[in-house]
Short mmCIF file of C-alpha atoms in Angstrom, two decimals:
data_model
loop_
_atom_site.label_atom_id
_atom_site.label_comp_id
_atom_site.label_asym_id
_atom_site.label_seq_id
_atom_site.Cartn_x
_atom_site.Cartn_y
_atom_site.Cartn_z
CA MET A 1446 -15.33 -54.63 -17.43
CA TYR A 1447 -14.17 -52.28 -14.75
CA PRO A 1448 -17.05 -49.87 -12.55
CA SER A 1449 -18.19 -46.21 -14.38
CA GLN A 1450 -16.54 -42.95 -12.27
CA LEU A 1451 -20.56 -43.19 -11.02
CA GLU A 1452 -19.83 -46.14 -9.67
CA LEU A 1453 -16.81 -45.21 -7.74
CA ASP A 1454 -18.56 -42.66 -6.40
CA ARG A 1455 -22.34 -44.89 -5.58
CA ASN A 1456 -19.18 -46.49 -3.49
CA ILE A 1457 -17.35 -44.45 -1.70
CA THR A 1458 -20.44 -42.33 -0.50
CA THR A 1459 -22.39 -45.75 1.01
CA LEU A 1460 -18.53 -45.41 3.09
CA ARG A 1461 -17.95 -42.31 3.71
CA ILE A 1462 -21.77 -42.21 5.32
CA ASN A 1463 -21.00 -45.47 7.29
CA SER A 1464 -18.16 -43.91 8.51
CA SER A 1465 -18.46 -42.13 11.43
CA GLU A 1466 -20.39 -45.41 12.52
CA LEU A 1467 -17.84 -47.87 11.90
CA ALA A 1468 -15.28 -45.51 13.80
CA THR A 1469 -17.67 -45.62 16.59
CA ILE A 1470 -18.40 -49.29 16.89
CA PRO A 1471 -18.58 -51.34 20.26
CA ASN A 1472 -15.26 -54.25 20.47
CA ASP A 1473 -17.85 -56.24 20.21
CA LYS A 1474 -19.92 -55.87 17.60
CA MET A 1475 -16.44 -55.49 15.96
CA VAL A 1476 -15.34 -58.72 17.14
CA THR A 1477 -18.47 -60.55 16.16
CA LEU A 1478 -17.63 -59.50 11.91
CA LEU A 1479 -14.55 -61.09 12.61
CA ASN A 1480 -15.58 -63.66 13.67
CA GLN A 1481 -18.34 -64.39 10.82
CA THR A 1482 -15.24 -63.36 8.78
CA ILE A 1483 -13.60 -66.41 9.62
CA GLU A 1484 -16.67 -68.71 8.86
CA ASN A 1485 -16.56 -67.52 5.26
CA ILE A 1486 -13.25 -68.50 5.91
CA LYS A 1487 -13.61 -72.03 6.66
CA GLY A 1488 -16.45 -72.03 3.42
CA LEU A 1489 -14.21 -70.73 1.17
CA ALA A 1490 -10.25 -71.81 2.10
CA TYR A 1491 -10.50 -74.66 -0.51
CA PHE A 1492 -11.61 -72.29 -3.29
CA TRP A 1493 -9.61 -69.68 -2.65
CA ALA A 1494 -6.90 -71.93 -2.13
CA THR A 1495 -7.13 -74.05 -5.30
CA LEU A 1496 -8.29 -70.27 -7.71
CA SER A 1497 -4.84 -68.92 -6.77
CA ALA A 1498 -2.36 -71.69 -8.02
CA GLU A 1499 -4.60 -72.91 -10.86
CA LYS A 1500 -4.47 -69.09 -12.06
CA LYS A 1501 -0.86 -68.42 -11.24
CA GLY A 1502 -0.75 -72.25 -13.05
CA ILE A 1503 1.19 -73.94 -10.58
CA LEU A 1504 3.07 -76.60 -12.23
CA GLN A 1505 3.94 -79.09 -8.20
CA LYS A 1506 1.04 -80.45 -6.40
CA HIS A 1507 3.49 -79.55 -3.43
CA LYS A 1508 3.35 -76.04 -4.58
CA GLU A 1509 -0.24 -74.96 -4.01
CA GLY A 1510 0.55 -75.14 -0.10
CA GLU A 1511 2.23 -71.90 -0.84
CA GLU A 1512 -1.92 -70.32 -1.68
CA TRP A 1513 -2.49 -71.94 0.76
CA LEU A 1514 -0.74 -70.08 3.87
CA GLY A 1515 0.29 -67.91 1.82
CA GLY A 1516 -4.20 -67.54 1.58
CA PRO A 1517 -6.40 -68.51 4.67
CA PHE A 1518 -4.41 -69.54 6.87
CA ALA A 1519 -2.65 -66.05 7.07
CA SER A 1520 -5.96 -64.55 7.15
CA ILE A 1521 -7.51 -66.54 9.51
CA ILE A 1522 -4.31 -66.48 12.32
CA ALA A 1523 -4.51 -63.27 11.38
CA LEU A 1524 -8.07 -62.08 11.99
CA GLN A 1525 -8.17 -64.48 15.69
CA TYR A 1526 -5.06 -62.22 16.46
CA TYR A 1527 -7.09 -58.87 16.23
CA ILE A 1528 -10.07 -60.61 17.80
CA ASN A 1529 -8.09 -61.85 20.71
CA PHE A 1530 -6.20 -57.85 20.97
CA LEU A 1531 -10.15 -56.83 20.68
CA GLU A 1532 -11.20 -58.68 23.35
CA ASN A 1533 -8.51 -58.70 25.53
CA ASN A 1534 -7.11 -55.88 25.54
CA THR A 1535 -5.25 -56.14 29.07
CA GLU A 1536 -1.49 -54.34 30.23
CA LEU A 1537 1.54 -56.47 28.34
CA ASP A 1538 3.11 -59.25 30.32
CA ILE A 1539 7.39 -57.38 31.63
CA ASP A 1540 8.28 -61.04 31.92
CA ASN A 1541 8.25 -60.68 28.22
CA PHE A 1542 10.05 -58.04 27.94
CA ASN A 1543 14.19 -57.05 27.91
CA GLU A 1544 14.80 -54.03 28.88
CA ILE A 1545 18.26 -54.08 27.85
CA THR A 1546 17.22 -54.86 24.35
CA ASN A 1547 14.27 -52.89 24.91
CA SER A 1548 12.57 -55.76 22.76
CA TYR A 1549 9.63 -57.68 23.91
CA LYS A 1550 9.28 -60.74 22.66
CA VAL A 1551 5.62 -62.03 20.46
CA PHE A 1552 5.63 -65.58 18.99
CA PRO A 1553 5.25 -67.83 19.36
CA ASN A 1554 2.11 -68.13 21.93
CA LYS A 1555 0.15 -71.49 21.95
CA PHE A 1556 1.29 -74.76 22.26
CA ILE A 1557 -0.39 -74.95 18.17
CA GLU A 1558 2.21 -71.90 17.52
CA LYS A 1559 5.15 -74.30 18.71
CA LEU A 1560 4.93 -77.47 16.68
CA THR A 1561 3.55 -75.21 13.33
CA PHE A 1562 6.63 -73.31 13.62
CA PRO A 1563 9.23 -75.03 15.92
CA LEU A 1564 11.72 -73.91 17.12
CA LEU A 1565 10.68 -70.16 16.40
CA ASN A 1566 10.52 -67.37 18.61
CA ALA A 1567 9.78 -63.99 17.44
CA GLU A 1568 10.83 -60.26 19.12
CA ILE A 1569 9.48 -56.25 18.60
CA ARG A 1570 12.24 -54.01 19.49
CA PHE A 1571 11.25 -50.51 19.94
CA ASN A 1572 13.63 -47.51 20.19
CA LYS A 1573 15.98 -46.79 23.85
CA THR A 1574 13.99 -43.91 24.28
CA MET A 1575 10.51 -45.49 25.40
CA SER A 1576 10.18 -47.17 28.38
CA PHE A 1577 7.89 -50.53 29.10
CA GLU A 1578 5.58 -48.08 29.59
CA GLN A 1579 5.53 -45.92 27.04
CA ILE A 1580 5.32 -49.10 24.86
CA SER A 1581 2.88 -50.47 26.92
CA GLU A 1582 1.01 -47.80 26.81
CA TYR A 1583 1.10 -45.85 23.06
CA ARG A 1584 -0.82 -49.32 21.05
CA GLY A 1585 -4.49 -49.73 19.79
CA PHE A 1586 -3.63 -46.46 17.48
CA ASN A 1587 -7.91 -44.67 17.05
CA GLN A 1588 -8.45 -47.88 19.54
CA ARG A 1589 -6.32 -45.31 22.01
CA LEU A 1590 -7.56 -42.47 20.72
CA GLY A 1591 -10.58 -42.26 19.45
CA ASN A 1592 -12.05 -40.54 16.39
CA ASP A 1593 -16.00 -38.97 15.78
CA THR A 1594 -16.02 -38.52 12.02
CA GLY A 1595 -14.78 -41.93 10.65
CA SER A 1596 -12.88 -42.16 7.01
CA VAL A 1597 -12.02 -43.64 4.24
CA THR A 1598 -8.88 -45.69 3.55
CA LEU A 1599 -7.79 -46.77 -0.30
CA VAL A 1600 -5.97 -49.69 -0.22
CA LEU A 1601 -4.73 -50.92 -3.66
CA GLY A 1602 -4.32 -54.70 -3.44
CA ALA A 1603 -1.28 -56.27 -4.78
CA GLY A 1604 -0.57 -59.07 -7.47
CA ASN A 1605 1.45 -61.49 -5.76
CA VAL A 1606 0.09 -63.80 -2.49
CA SER A 1607 -3.65 -63.19 -1.80
CA SER A 1608 -3.86 -62.83 1.67
CA ILE A 1609 -1.93 -59.40 1.05
CA PRO A 1610 -5.07 -57.47 0.41
CA PHE A 1611 -6.72 -58.43 3.17
CA LEU A 1612 -4.38 -58.51 5.66
CA ASP A 1613 -3.98 -54.68 4.72
CA VAL A 1614 -7.76 -54.27 4.90
CA LEU A 1615 -7.85 -56.28 7.88
CA PHE A 1616 -4.96 -53.40 9.78
CA HIS A 1617 -6.94 -50.61 8.39
CA LEU A 1618 -10.02 -51.72 9.53
CA VAL A 1619 -9.41 -52.08 12.89
CA ALA A 1620 -6.38 -49.99 14.01
CA LYS A 1621 -7.59 -47.28 12.01
CA ARG A 1622 -11.40 -48.47 12.08
CA SER A 1623 -11.37 -47.12 9.09
CA SER A 1624 -13.68 -47.58 6.34
CA ILE A 1625 -12.42 -49.46 3.47
CA ILE A 1626 -12.74 -48.89 -0.44
CA LEU A 1627 -10.41 -52.45 -1.90
CA LYS A 1628 -9.11 -51.69 -5.48
CA LEU A 1629 -7.66 -55.06 -6.93
CA ASN A 1630 -4.82 -54.86 -8.89
CA PRO A 1631 -5.49 -56.52 -12.92
CA VAL A 1632 -2.92 -59.82 -12.51
CA ASN A 1633 -4.67 -61.27 -9.43
CA ASP A 1634 -8.47 -59.60 -9.65
CA TYR A 1635 -9.52 -62.90 -9.98
CA LEU A 1636 -10.43 -63.07 -6.17
CA ASN A 1637 -12.52 -60.34 -6.54
CA PRO A 1638 -15.22 -63.15 -5.34
CA VAL A 1639 -13.35 -64.04 -2.95
CA PHE A 1640 -12.87 -60.87 -1.12
CA ARG A 1641 -16.67 -60.46 -0.84
CA LYS A 1642 -17.60 -63.40 0.44
CA VAL A 1643 -15.20 -63.02 3.11
CA PHE A 1644 -16.40 -59.44 3.93
CA TYR A 1645 -19.75 -59.61 3.21
CA GLU A 1646 -21.02 -58.83 6.71
CA PHE A 1647 -18.86 -56.04 6.06
CA ILE A 1648 -20.26 -54.88 3.05
CA GLN A 1649 -23.77 -55.17 3.48
CA LYS A 1650 -22.58 -52.47 7.04
CA GLY A 1651 -20.94 -49.69 3.96
CA TYR A 1652 -17.81 -50.57 5.71
CA ILE A 1653 -15.97 -52.13 3.03
CA THR A 1654 -16.11 -52.56 -0.46
CA VAL A 1655 -14.37 -54.34 -3.68
CA VAL A 1656 -13.75 -53.21 -7.74
CA ASN A 1657 -12.16 -53.29 -10.06
CA GLY A 1658 -10.29 -51.91 -12.28
CA ASP A 1659 -6.90 -50.46 -14.39
CA ILE A 1660 -4.19 -47.87 -14.54
CA PRO A 1661 -7.28 -44.73 -14.86
CA THR A 1662 -9.46 -46.51 -12.13
CA SER A 1663 -6.65 -46.33 -9.82
CA LYS A 1664 -5.57 -42.77 -10.26
CA TYR A 1665 -9.67 -41.67 -10.12
CA LEU A 1666 -9.31 -43.65 -7.05
CA CYS A 1667 -6.08 -42.03 -5.11
CA GLU A 1668 -7.40 -38.38 -7.06
CA HIS A 1669 -10.65 -38.58 -5.33
CA PRO A 1670 -12.12 -35.82 -2.72
CA SER A 1671 -14.05 -37.86 -0.56
CA ILE A 1672 -10.64 -40.62 -0.17
CA ASP A 1673 -8.58 -38.90 2.57
CA ALA A 1674 -5.95 -42.05 3.07
CA ILE A 1675 -4.34 -44.76 0.88
CA HIS A 1676 -1.96 -47.80 1.37
CA LEU A 1677 0.00 -49.02 -1.63
CA THR A 1678 1.76 -52.72 -1.31
CA GLY A 1679 4.08 -52.20 -5.08
CA SER A 1680 6.30 -50.96 -6.03
CA ASN A 1681 7.94 -46.88 -5.72
CA TYR A 1682 7.01 -46.17 -9.02
CA THR A 1683 4.12 -47.24 -8.29
CA TYR A 1684 4.10 -45.02 -5.54
CA GLU A 1685 6.21 -41.27 -6.93
CA ASN A 1686 3.49 -41.94 -9.59
CA ILE A 1687 1.27 -41.79 -6.73
CA ILE A 1688 2.61 -38.47 -4.47
CA TYR A 1689 4.55 -37.01 -7.44
CA GLY A 1690 2.50 -37.61 -10.94
CA LYS A 1691 5.80 -39.05 -12.03
CA GLU A 1692 8.83 -41.24 -11.60
CA LEU A 1693 11.08 -39.64 -9.45
CA ASN A 1694 15.04 -39.47 -11.07
CA ASP A 1695 17.99 -39.89 -8.60
CA LYS A 1696 18.83 -36.10 -8.00
CA GLU A 1697 15.54 -35.56 -7.19
CA ARG A 1698 15.08 -37.85 -3.85
CA ASN A 1699 18.08 -37.11 -2.98
CA LEU A 1700 16.97 -34.20 -2.54
CA SER A 1701 15.50 -33.30 1.15
CA SER A 1702 11.69 -32.44 -0.43
CA PHE A 1703 10.54 -32.75 -3.04
CA PRO A 1704 6.81 -30.72 -4.21
CA LYS A 1705 4.24 -33.38 -4.27
CA VAL A 1706 0.48 -33.61 -6.27
CA ASN A 1707 -1.51 -36.02 -4.16
CA LYS A 1708 -0.49 -34.73 -0.10
CA LYS A 1709 -3.75 -37.12 1.35
CA PRO A 1710 -1.54 -39.61 3.96
CA ILE A 1711 -0.28 -43.49 2.20
CA PHE A 1712 1.01 -46.69 4.17
CA SER A 1713 3.42 -48.48 1.72
CA GLU A 1714 5.75 -51.36 1.45
CA LEU A 1715 7.50 -51.50 -1.55
CA GLY A 1716 9.36 -54.45 -1.18
CA ASN A 1717 13.26 -55.25 -1.79
CA VAL A 1718 16.28 -56.26 -2.90
CA THR A 1719 16.71 -58.41 0.54
CA PRO A 1720 20.00 -60.05 1.31
CA ILE A 1721 20.34 -62.86 2.37
CA ILE A 1722 24.23 -62.40 5.05
CA ILE A 1723 26.52 -65.80 5.24
CA HIS A 1724 28.13 -65.95 8.22
CA PRO A 1725 31.72 -67.56 7.50
CA GLY A 1726 32.32 -70.97 9.76
CA LYS A 1727 32.61 -74.43 10.21
CA TRP A 1728 29.72 -76.12 8.09
CA SER A 1729 29.06 -79.54 7.05
CA LYS A 1730 28.02 -80.92 4.27
CA SER A 1731 24.79 -81.92 4.76
CA GLU A 1732 24.60 -78.42 7.26
CA ILE A 1733 26.19 -76.59 3.35
CA LYS A 1734 23.08 -78.44 1.52
CA PHE A 1735 20.50 -77.62 4.33
CA GLN A 1736 21.13 -74.03 3.56
CA ALA A 1737 20.92 -73.38 -0.07
CA ARG A 1738 17.61 -75.25 -0.02
CA LYS A 1739 16.67 -72.56 2.26
CA ILE A 1740 18.23 -69.48 -0.23
CA VAL A 1741 16.40 -71.44 -3.18
CA THR A 1742 13.13 -71.22 -1.15
CA ALA A 1743 14.07 -68.01 -0.13
CA LYS A 1744 14.73 -67.66 -4.65
CA LEU A 1745 11.63 -69.46 -5.62
CA ASN A 1746 8.37 -69.65 -3.99
CA ASN A 1747 5.92 -67.91 -5.67
CA SER A 1748 8.19 -67.88 -8.14
CA GLY A 1749 10.11 -65.09 -7.24
CA PHE A 1750 7.64 -62.43 -7.15
CA ASN A 1751 7.67 -61.37 -2.99
CA CYS A 1752 8.87 -57.96 -1.88
CA ILE A 1753 10.86 -60.65 0.08
CA ALA A 1754 12.02 -62.77 -1.97
CA ALA A 1755 15.97 -63.56 -1.84
CA GLN A 1756 17.87 -61.77 -4.63
CA VAL A 1757 21.35 -60.87 -3.19
CA ILE A 1758 23.10 -64.42 -1.72
CA VAL A 1759 26.08 -62.16 0.30
CA LEU A 1760 29.39 -64.37 0.98
CA PRO A 1761 32.70 -64.17 3.26
CA LYS A 1762 35.34 -64.01 0.07
CA GLY A 1763 38.28 -66.17 0.52
CA TRP A 1764 35.53 -68.29 2.96
CA HIS A 1765 36.09 -72.43 2.44
CA SER A 1766 32.74 -73.76 1.77
CA ASN A 1767 32.18 -70.80 -0.70
CA LYS A 1768 32.11 -73.15 -3.63
CA LYS A 1769 29.94 -76.01 -1.62
CA LEU A 1770 27.62 -73.55 -1.13
CA LYS A 1771 27.18 -72.43 -4.81
CA TYR A 1772 27.15 -75.65 -6.09
CA TYR A 1773 24.65 -76.53 -4.19
CA ILE A 1774 22.01 -72.91 -5.04
CA LYS A 1775 22.11 -74.31 -8.25
CA TYR A 1776 21.85 -78.35 -7.68
CA TYR A 1777 18.79 -76.87 -5.87
CA LEU A 1778 17.34 -75.25 -8.87
CA LYS A 1779 17.82 -77.14 -11.55
CA LYS A 1780 16.00 -80.30 -9.70
CA ILE A 1781 12.69 -77.71 -9.48
CA GLY A 1782 13.40 -77.08 -12.63
CA ASP A 1783 10.54 -74.73 -13.75
CA THR A 1784 8.09 -72.44 -12.85
CA THR A 1785 5.57 -69.82 -14.49
CA SER A 1786 6.72 -65.96 -14.67
CA TYR A 1787 2.50 -65.72 -13.76
CA TYR A 1788 3.01 -61.56 -13.48
CA PRO A 1789 4.01 -58.91 -16.74
CA GLY A 1790 6.89 -57.69 -17.78
CA SER A 1791 8.60 -61.04 -15.58
CA ILE A 1792 9.77 -62.81 -18.92
CA GLU A 1793 10.54 -60.68 -21.67
CA THR A 1794 13.08 -59.39 -18.50
CA LEU A 1795 14.66 -62.36 -18.49
CA LYS A 1796 14.33 -63.64 -21.84
CA LYS A 1797 17.01 -60.43 -22.15
CA LEU A 1798 19.34 -61.33 -18.99
CA GLN A 1799 19.46 -64.50 -21.49
CA THR A 1800 21.57 -62.85 -24.33
CA ASN A 1801 23.80 -61.45 -21.53
CA ASN A 1802 27.47 -63.26 -21.21
CA ASN A 1803 27.34 -62.36 -17.26
CA TYR A 1804 24.76 -64.64 -16.45
CA GLU A 1805 24.64 -68.86 -16.33
CA GLN A 1806 21.49 -70.18 -16.61
CA ILE A 1807 20.94 -73.02 -14.62
CA ASN A 1808 18.10 -74.96 -15.91
CA ASP A 1809 17.13 -76.69 -19.60
CA ASP A 1810 17.05 -74.17 -21.79
CA LEU A 1811 13.40 -75.82 -22.83
CA CYS A 1812 11.71 -74.63 -19.30
CA ALA A 1813 9.17 -72.41 -19.52
CA THR A 1814 11.54 -69.67 -16.40
CA PRO A 1815 15.21 -69.69 -17.18
CA PHE A 1816 16.58 -69.28 -13.66
CA MET A 1817 19.68 -67.54 -13.79
CA VAL A 1818 22.18 -66.67 -11.73
CA SER A 1819 25.29 -64.05 -12.00
CA ASP A 1820 27.71 -62.32 -9.30
CA LEU A 1821 26.51 -58.44 -8.87
CA ASP A 1822 29.42 -56.68 -9.45
CA ASN A 1823 28.26 -57.49 -13.81
CA ASP A 1824 25.07 -56.61 -13.20
CA LYS A 1825 24.92 -53.05 -10.56
CA THR A 1826 21.82 -52.19 -12.08
CA PHE A 1827 20.42 -55.21 -9.57
CA SER A 1828 21.54 -53.67 -6.32
CA LYS A 1829 19.52 -50.62 -6.63
CA GLU A 1830 16.28 -52.64 -8.01
CA GLU A 1831 13.85 -55.58 -7.05
CA VAL A 1832 14.56 -57.83 -10.24
CA TRP A 1833 11.08 -59.79 -9.71
CA ASN A 1834 11.31 -62.41 -10.96
CA SER A 1835 13.75 -66.10 -10.57
CA THR A 1836 17.31 -63.98 -10.51
CA LEU A 1837 19.88 -65.08 -7.91
CA TYR A 1838 22.59 -63.11 -6.84
CA PHE A 1839 26.20 -63.04 -5.84
CA LYS A 1840 28.07 -61.02 -3.77
CA GLU A 1841 31.00 -61.47 -1.82
CA ILE A 1842 32.43 -59.49 0.79
CA GLU A 1843 36.56 -59.06 2.54
CA TYR A 1844 36.93 -59.16 6.02
CA THR A 1845 39.78 -60.25 8.35
CA ASP A 1846 37.56 -62.17 11.55
CA TYR A 1847 33.60 -62.50 12.16
CA GLU A 1848 33.60 -59.75 13.44
CA SER A 1849 34.90 -57.76 10.67
CA TYR A 1850 32.58 -59.36 8.35
CA ALA A 1851 29.71 -59.06 10.65
CA ASN A 1852 30.67 -55.23 10.44
CA ASN A 1853 31.75 -55.39 6.37
CA SER A 1854 28.27 -57.00 5.22
CA ILE A 1855 25.49 -54.68 7.37
CA ALA A 1856 27.62 -52.30 6.36
CA TYR A 1857 27.06 -53.30 3.26
CA VAL A 1858 24.77 -53.88 2.33
CA ASN A 1859 22.26 -51.27 4.60
CA ASN A 1860 24.48 -48.95 2.31
CA GLU A 1861 24.61 -50.95 -1.13
CA LEU A 1862 21.22 -51.64 -2.13
CA TRP A 1863 17.46 -50.51 -2.13
CA GLY A 1864 15.45 -51.05 0.73
CA ASN A 1865 15.20 -51.61 4.11
CA LEU A 1866 12.50 -54.23 4.44
CA GLY A 1867 14.31 -57.38 5.10
CA ALA A 1868 17.19 -59.03 5.46
CA THR A 1869 18.60 -62.55 6.61
CA VAL A 1870 22.09 -64.15 8.91
CA LEU A 1871 21.77 -67.12 8.03
CA ILE A 1872 24.63 -67.77 11.15
CA LYS A 1873 26.06 -71.41 12.51
CA ASP A 1874 25.93 -72.01 16.77
CA TYR A 1875 23.87 -68.79 17.20
CA LYS A 1876 23.26 -69.38 20.55
CA LYS A 1877 26.55 -70.35 21.31
CA LYS A 1878 27.92 -67.85 24.33
CA ARG A 1879 31.01 -66.77 21.45
CA ASN A 1880 28.58 -65.88 19.00
CA ALA A 1881 25.83 -63.52 21.27
CA GLU A 1882 28.25 -59.84 20.42
CA VAL A 1883 27.96 -60.64 16.73
CA ILE A 1884 24.23 -62.07 17.00
CA GLU A 1885 23.45 -58.44 18.50
CA ASN A 1886 24.99 -56.56 16.45
CA TYR A 1887 23.57 -58.05 13.33
CA LYS A 1888 20.17 -57.84 14.85
CA LYS A 1889 20.58 -54.41 16.38
CA ASN A 1890 22.82 -53.14 13.14
CA LEU A 1891 21.07 -54.34 10.69
CA ASN A 1892 18.34 -51.13 9.39
CA TYR A 1893 15.19 -53.13 8.52
CA GLY A 1894 11.80 -53.55 9.60
CA THR A 1895 12.82 -57.07 9.59
CA VAL A 1896 15.64 -58.81 10.05
CA ALA A 1897 15.43 -63.15 10.76
CA ILE A 1898 18.36 -64.98 12.07
CA ASN A 1899 18.72 -68.81 10.33
CA GLU A 1900 15.24 -68.81 8.70
CA TRP A 1901 14.06 -66.88 5.82
CA ALA A 1902 12.33 -63.10 6.55
CA ALA A 1903 9.30 -64.08 4.35
CA ILE A 1904 8.60 -65.77 7.66
CA ALA A 1905 7.55 -62.10 9.90
CA PHE A 1906 4.89 -62.15 6.97
CA ILE A 1907 2.90 -65.09 8.42
CA ILE A 1908 3.54 -64.52 12.26
CA PRO A 1909 0.11 -61.68 12.77
CA THR A 1910 1.81 -60.47 16.32
CA MET A 1911 4.90 -59.50 14.06
CA PRO A 1912 4.49 -55.89 11.77
CA TRP A 1913 5.39 -55.84 8.39
CA GLY A 1914 7.12 -53.01 6.79
CA GLY A 1915 10.32 -51.15 6.34
CA TYR A 1916 12.72 -49.78 8.53
CA PRO A 1917 10.75 -46.03 10.20
CA GLY A 1918 12.71 -43.17 8.83
CA ASN A 1919 12.33 -43.72 4.65
CA LYS A 1920 11.80 -39.87 3.38
CA ASP A 1921 8.65 -38.99 1.59
CA ASN A 1922 10.68 -38.91 -2.14
CA ASN A 1923 13.14 -41.79 -1.30
CA ILE A 1924 10.35 -44.18 0.55
CA GLN A 1925 12.85 -47.13 -0.34
CA SER A 1926 10.48 -49.80 0.50
CA GLY A 1927 7.84 -47.71 2.75
CA GLN A 1928 6.64 -46.49 5.62
CA GLY A 1929 4.76 -47.86 7.52
CA PHE A 1930 3.52 -51.00 9.45
CA VAL A 1931 0.61 -53.79 9.52
CA HIS A 1932 -0.30 -57.19 10.71
CA ASN A 1933 1.48 -55.86 14.58
CA ALA A 1934 -2.21 -57.24 16.15
CA PHE A 1935 -0.17 -56.28 19.43
CA LEU A 1936 -1.05 -52.99 17.74
CA PHE A 1937 2.38 -51.21 18.98
CA GLU A 1938 2.08 -47.91 17.72
CA SER A 1939 5.98 -47.22 16.79
CA PRO A 1940 8.09 -50.57 16.71
CA LEU A 1941 11.41 -50.59 14.98
CA LYS A 1942 12.01 -52.91 13.28
CA GLY A 1943 11.12 -57.51 14.66
CA ILE A 1944 13.60 -60.31 14.94
CA VAL A 1945 12.52 -63.23 14.14
CA GLU A 1946 15.04 -66.10 15.15
CA THR A 1947 15.58 -70.09 14.71
CA LYS A 1948 18.33 -73.02 15.34
CA PHE A 1949 20.62 -72.85 12.31
CA ARG A 1950 19.15 -76.21 10.94
CA PHE A 1951 15.69 -77.59 11.33
CA SER A 1952 16.05 -81.36 10.98
CA ARG A 1953 18.64 -83.49 10.11
CA PHE A 1954 15.76 -85.43 8.57
CA ILE A 1955 13.44 -83.22 7.06
CA ASP A 1956 13.34 -79.79 6.42
CA PRO A 1957 10.52 -77.35 6.63
CA PRO A 1958 7.07 -77.48 5.53
CA TRP A 1959 7.74 -74.80 3.57
CA PHE A 1960 10.74 -76.03 1.10
CA VAL A 1961 10.85 -75.62 -2.15
CA THR A 1962 11.89 -79.11 -2.13
CA ASN A 1963 9.32 -80.53 1.06
CA LYS A 1964 6.45 -82.15 -1.68
CA LYS A 1965 4.26 -82.74 1.72
CA GLY A 1966 3.61 -79.42 1.15
CA HIS A 1967 -0.22 -79.44 0.23
CA ARG A 1968 -1.92 -81.70 2.11
CA LEU A 1969 0.30 -80.27 6.09
CA PHE A 1970 -1.40 -76.10 4.94
CA LYS A 1971 -4.19 -77.72 3.72
CA ASN A 1972 -4.99 -79.88 7.13
CA LEU A 1973 -2.85 -76.38 9.29
CA THR A 1974 -5.80 -73.67 8.26
CA TYR A 1975 -8.50 -76.07 8.75
CA TYR A 1976 -6.83 -76.82 11.97
CA GLN A 1977 -6.43 -73.27 12.28
CA ALA A 1978 -9.96 -72.26 11.75
CA ASN A 1979 -11.68 -75.15 13.73
CA ASN A 1980 -9.38 -76.02 16.52
CA SER A 1981 -10.94 -79.60 16.14
CA LYS A 1982 -9.73 -83.21 16.95
CA ILE A 1983 -9.88 -84.62 13.69
CA ASN A 1984 -8.27 -81.57 12.36
CA PHE A 1985 -5.32 -82.08 14.19
CA ILE A 1986 -4.76 -85.27 13.50
CA LYS A 1987 -5.34 -84.93 9.86
CA LEU A 1988 -2.37 -81.93 10.09
CA LEU A 1989 0.43 -84.59 12.25
CA ILE A 1990 -0.29 -87.49 9.47
CA SER A 1991 0.49 -84.69 7.14
CA THR A 1992 3.25 -84.07 8.37
CA LEU A 1993 4.69 -88.00 9.29
CA VAL A 1994 3.49 -89.70 5.47
#
């Protein structure tokens, strides 16, 4: 039973009454509330992760690890970083700043991060017009600006990853000091009791309320006169219906502007036709197999229902390892075998693709979820919209040498693929001097909110100091991957993009724990979550054992 308009009005009134108090709450009191939120998650983490796994119908036990990592773990580590910012908001460390690239290193910052995310580094790049002093000064949002009047923000929760609604609320709560009405997506509104418990102290103070509802509920809230701002994680079509009252056509999206029916500020993260660019080089058989497993992980994590799920594998035309890489991608797709298509409408789309002769089904016909592949040239529809299921596309790019391939692939993904949330580049010997210019070309010129070198761009979602959102500059009426950033625990006000990078190959002997082929994920991420929360020696020992055994 969804709340009535009267009940929604009462909730919003409570938030409005308490919004001025929240806007001026001292940092130490906010820290106390956030620490209590961590305690709440500790007591609820097992229920949270296993409930999500059960409701998604997860078939393999190790896949439950995704729900630990993308649920309680991501929430706890973000809370800890926000607390650290509020307690120790000192000037930035000049040693972490690179004047040449105008970037600031944001990860790793602790020993445990180097252990659990080995060889991974992350930085944030800024516009060349900004000096280090300006980057350092313009941090904090309402922490810096102040807002005595208070505000109420509507957060329209995502239906796929359980920490997304939590993290969206947390950002607006800490950075904007805004009261929040969290309206959950019907796909995962089973999380309502989880978030009511997690945010209990904030709810008791009238700073947050959590509601379920359908499309009419969302419409009523979006148009409510006491809602000051909206945050949406969802589709660009939902965004257009909120702002313009309809889905726009291509002509309307190409106009310089278009009249709005809803003029509230709206922050949005709206997905991506996610590319993985394969840079040509001499790859061994074992390296090809490792990268194939990485690509399959980027496709099948969360059954493909990620805004950053791999969709287009961009390949160098004529490269000697093309056939082998495609072969092993299909091999590991078949080896995984099956998953659950829990998201409404996804199976219907897959059934349509099954009847299309341009598509190949990789797994058995009896599997619940078909794993489909195709050349993108055979169905260019999905260069302009997310497929939102377990389908993967290949696109080959002409080139004459390594430099021309980088230029051509950058131009292709920037201009031909929809969205600009994140892109991945897989390149061997990325630390070698001969590849320095090519690597910098990818980092500088890929116009995406996250550029990942040798890792799936989704890893940036887990790193709380990284900004998460589309590349700046998207027009209101051609919104692409959205406007604004969340997470961003150092509260930079003007990040340009995030860069994550790691070695071409993690290890010769084991896969990273987040790979779908790693059978230890559920144990490892469960123990990592409890270690992150408690920082105890016992949990650390359990974490090490789950890594090795």
